Amino acid sequence: MRFIPDRLRNGRRRRSPLLVGFVAAASSLLLLAVGAPGASAVTLGPVSLPGDEAPHRDASMEWWYFTGHLQGKDIFGKSHEYGFEMTMIRMDALGTEPVTAIWNGHLAISDITHQAFKQDEATYALLPDVVPAGGGFNNTVGLYHMDGKNGVNHLSGGFADLSYAGINLTLRQTQPAALHGNAGVIPYGPFGQSGYYSQTNLKASGTLLDHGVPVNVTGTAWQDHQWGDFTAGPGGWEWFSIQLDDNTQYMLYFIHNANNQLVETVGTRVNANGTTTNLAPGTISSTPLGSWTSPHTGITYQQKWSINVPGGSLTITPRLADQELYNPLVPQGSYWEGTSTVTGTINGANITGKAYAELTPSITLPTRGSVWQGILDALNL
């Protein structure tokens, strides 16, 4: 559910200092890049773990994405509450050995206690794939690191200005991963098809350094892993990860075409015992109840939603209005990703919980070779 930032995709439109620095570091591989993207297309079949936790060689785009809700006390006994997102995006792998790709790291902290939001989506690197023996992932981009296998994951990193630093989390999933759609393959609207599974009930523990003060935290997190040899789009989506207090989770995905028409609806309910149920598209819907206009990019996003699911309805309310990830140099490709509360009624019972919502208004996913071509275009090669 992540995106290709326009600063790489649209090399002809605008050159940011970030892009110029990146392409200088990548120049030694540009000649390889011209011929590299001719590898075979990704074969999407039944997802098999832990093998499919690893990078997929010929994916045009792939992401490992963690969000979560944390609470804890600092060394002075003061209580804190946070939401977090850490994402690694892998784009346009070169068909060489070792397989090398363009990587982009995102980090965001929603500080609920202080009603503050900190974000960074501008960290890039050209890196070889790291594939642990037997599967799993081990990704590092700049100051951000994530690794995982068989339901045990570790995240570490922090912002360079040390506002929220020393993030060190262990996330454990005790139930099987949820394979969405047809054994882990979903229809992806204008983007084609996608491999997709989630760990929907990760138990989190660790530490976070909040402006120099250590905070011991626990909580609940979610991991998405998605990949494909995507068609170009463009399109967009609204996506929700819903974690209810009765130990039920929902993944809801509303995918739009370039005209903002809903073209695919994908939903999964993860039952309390870990089994999954695919939700028929006609049984789930999302209605926005408000909006918010970003002072950073001028984009207007939905805010607060009424969600219909089989047996009832839920209201999802953001805990902060401003949870937009963006690059001030290139606002295209911005998106809203926010921690939220859940209230509602299902099968006659009142229900509460937590959620993350992602709003990607308009994006074009990369086809194989397109990101490298954008770099070549930016260099006028």
Tab-separated table of N, CA, C and O in Angstrom, residues 57-98:
chain	number	residue	atom	x	y	z
A	57	ARG	N	12.796	-11.096	-6.643
A	57	ARG	CA	13.831	-10.658	-7.582
A	57	ARG	C	13.309	-9.712	-8.655
A	57	ARG	O	13.916	-8.681	-8.930
A	58	ASP	N	12.200	-10.055	-9.292
A	58	ASP	CA	11.766	-9.304	-10.466
A	58	ASP	C	10.586	-8.376	-10.190
A	58	ASP	O	9.951	-7.891	-11.125
A	59	ALA	N	10.280	-8.125	-8.930
A	59	ALA	CA	9.191	-7.197	-8.625
A	59	ALA	C	9.574	-5.785	-9.066
A	59	ALA	O	10.681	-5.322	-8.804
A	60	SER	N	8.647	-5.098	-9.709
A	60	SER	CA	8.899	-3.696	-10.052
A	60	SER	C	8.845	-2.824	-8.813
A	60	SER	O	9.473	-1.765	-8.755
A	61	MET	N	8.103	-3.291	-7.799
A	61	MET	CA	7.999	-2.552	-6.545
A	61	MET	C	7.566	-3.512	-5.450
A	61	MET	O	6.788	-4.447	-5.692
A	62	GLU	N	8.079	-3.274	-4.242
A	62	GLU	CA	7.798	-4.154	-3.114
A	62	GLU	C	7.957	-3.342	-1.839
A	62	GLU	O	8.803	-2.454	-1.764
A	63	TRP	N	7.110	-3.626	-0.822
A	63	TRP	CA	7.270	-2.905	0.428
A	63	TRP	C	6.968	-3.781	1.630
A	63	TRP	O	6.134	-4.670	1.608
A	64	TRP	N	7.742	-3.519	2.684
A	64	TRP	CA	7.537	-4.078	4.015
A	64	TRP	C	7.132	-2.909	4.893
A	64	TRP	O	7.861	-1.928	5.005
A	65	TYR	N	6.010	-3.027	5.542
A	65	TYR	CA	5.371	-1.854	6.131
A	65	TYR	C	4.850	-2.199	7.517
A	65	TYR	O	4.085	-3.146	7.697
A	66	PHE	N	5.320	-1.467	8.526
A	66	PHE	CA	4.897	-1.686	9.904
A	66	PHE	C	4.206	-0.430	10.432
A	66	PHE	O	4.701	0.689	10.240
A	67	THR	N	3.078	-0.628	11.096
A	67	THR	CA	2.441	0.437	11.872
A	67	THR	C	2.103	-0.133	13.243
A	67	THR	O	2.014	-1.349	13.427
A	68	GLY	N	1.887	0.756	14.210
A	68	GLY	CA	1.546	0.242	15.514
A	68	GLY	C	1.160	1.316	16.498
A	68	GLY	O	1.284	2.521	16.247
A	69	HIS	N	0.702	0.857	17.645
A	69	HIS	CA	0.199	1.700	18.727
A	69	HIS	C	0.967	1.326	19.986
A	69	HIS	O	0.925	0.174	20.433
A	70	LEU	N	1.685	2.286	20.551
A	70	LEU	CA	2.576	2.037	21.676
A	70	LEU	C	2.183	2.900	22.869
A	70	LEU	O	1.708	4.032	22.698
A	71	GLN	N	2.420	2.356	24.051
A	71	GLN	CA	2.248	3.130	25.267
A	71	GLN	C	3.310	2.685	26.277
A	71	GLN	O	3.807	1.563	26.213
A	72	GLY	N	3.664	3.594	27.189
A	72	GLY	CA	4.671	3.245	28.172
A	72	GLY	C	4.981	4.390	29.106
A	72	GLY	O	4.347	5.448	29.054
A	73	LYS	N	5.968	4.169	29.966
A	73	LYS	CA	6.390	5.186	30.925
A	73	LYS	C	7.875	5.482	30.744
A	73	LYS	O	8.659	4.584	30.417
A	74	ASP	N	8.225	6.734	30.947
A	74	ASP	CA	9.637	7.099	30.864
A	74	ASP	C	10.306	6.874	32.219
A	74	ASP	O	9.687	6.403	33.182
A	75	ILE	N	11.595	7.205	32.290
A	75	ILE	CA	12.356	6.934	33.506
A	75	ILE	C	11.898	7.795	34.681
A	75	ILE	O	12.255	7.507	35.829
A	76	PHE	N	11.069	8.820	34.420
A	76	PHE	CA	10.546	9.666	35.488
A	76	PHE	C	9.128	9.269	35.889
A	76	PHE	O	8.499	9.933	36.709
A	77	GLY	N	8.620	8.188	35.274
A	77	GLY	CA	7.284	7.712	35.601
A	77	GLY	C	6.165	8.365	34.817
A	77	GLY	O	4.986	8.073	35.066
A	78	LYS	N	6.486	9.221	33.854
A	78	LYS	CA	5.465	9.881	33.062
A	78	LYS	C	4.974	8.959	31.952
A	78	LYS	O	5.757	8.279	31.295
A	79	SER	N	3.664	8.953	31.728
A	79	SER	CA	3.064	8.107	30.694
A	79	SER	C	3.170	8.754	29.328
A	79	SER	O	3.087	9.991	29.194
A	80	HIS	N	3.370	7.897	28.291
A	80	HIS	CA	3.447	8.350	26.912
A	80	HIS	C	2.630	7.416	26.033
A	80	HIS	O	2.488	6.227	26.332
A	81	GLU	N	2.148	7.965	24.914
A	81	GLU	CA	1.406	7.166	23.935
A	81	GLU	C	1.814	7.618	22.535
A	81	GLU	O	1.933	8.819	22.272
A	82	TYR	N	2.041	6.639	21.643
A	82	TYR	CA	2.526	6.933	20.304
A	82	TYR	C	1.817	6.040	19.277
A	82	TYR	O	1.389	4.928	19.570
A	83	GLY	N	1.764	6.524	18.048
A	83	GLY	CA	1.606	5.684	16.875
A	83	GLY	C	2.901	5.731	16.100
A	83	GLY	O	3.672	6.697	16.208
A	84	PHE	N	3.182	4.679	15.313
A	84	PHE	CA	4.411	4.705	14.520
A	84	PHE	C	4.183	4.017	13.181
A	84	PHE	O	3.329	3.146	13.035
A	85	GLU	N	4.988	4.430	12.213
A	85	GLU	CA	5.083	3.767	10.909
A	85	GLU	C	6.552	3.669	10.527
A	85	GLU	O	7.289	4.641	10.631
A	86	MET	N	6.972	2.479	10.091
A	86	MET	CA	8.272	2.318	9.453
A	86	MET	C	8.071	1.472	8.204
A	86	MET	O	7.481	0.392	8.283
A	87	THR	N	8.535	1.985	7.079
A	87	THR	CA	8.315	1.337	5.783
A	87	THR	C	9.620	1.274	5.011
A	87	THR	O	10.391	2.238	5.003
A	88	MET	N	9.867	0.147	4.352
A	88	MET	CA	10.948	0.015	3.383
A	88	MET	C	10.334	-0.301	2.023
A	88	MET	O	9.560	-1.261	1.893
A	89	ILE	N	10.677	0.507	1.028
A	89	ILE	CA	10.158	0.334	-0.326
A	89	ILE	C	11.323	-0.027	-1.241
A	89	ILE	O	12.353	0.661	-1.255
A	90	ARG	N	11.165	-1.106	-1.980
A	90	ARG	CA	12.202	-1.606	-2.898
A	90	ARG	C	11.691	-1.434	-4.324
A	90	ARG	O	10.595	-1.875	-4.656
A	91	MET	N	12.495	-0.809	-5.190
A	91	MET	CA	12.047	-0.465	-6.540
A	91	MET	C	13.082	-0.856	-7.581
A	91	MET	O	14.286	-0.677	-7.370
A	92	ASP	N	12.613	-1.413	-8.687
A	92	ASP	CA	13.391	-1.510	-9.910
A	92	ASP	C	14.735	-2.215	-9.721
A	92	ASP	O	15.803	-1.657	-9.954
A	93	ALA	N	14.676	-3.494	-9.300
A	93	ALA	CA	15.901	-4.256	-9.088
A	93	ALA	C	16.637	-4.483	-10.394
A	93	ALA	O	16.039	-4.724	-11.445
A	94	LEU	N	17.959	-4.410	-10.325
A	94	LEU	CA	18.801	-4.713	-11.476
A	94	LEU	C	18.965	-6.221	-11.606
A	94	LEU	O	19.160	-6.921	-10.612
A	95	GLY	N	18.923	-6.734	-12.836
A	95	GLY	CA	19.052	-8.169	-13.071
A	95	GLY	C	20.491	-8.614	-13.070
A	95	GLY	O	20.961	-9.241	-14.017
A	96	THR	N	21.232	-8.265	-12.029
A	96	THR	CA	22.641	-8.636	-11.902
A	96	THR	C	22.826	-9.392	-10.601
A	96	THR	O	21.906	-9.503	-9.782
A	97	GLU	N	23.989	-9.944	-10.377
A	97	GLU	CA	24.301	-10.601	-9.106
A	97	GLU	C	25.400	-9.822	-8.387
A	97	GLU	O	26.446	-9.562	-8.983
A	98	PRO	N	25.218	-9.444	-7.124
A	98	PRO	CA	23.979	-9.616	-6.375
A	98	PRO	C	22.884	-8.673	-6.884
A	98	PRO	O	23.191	-7.595	-7.408
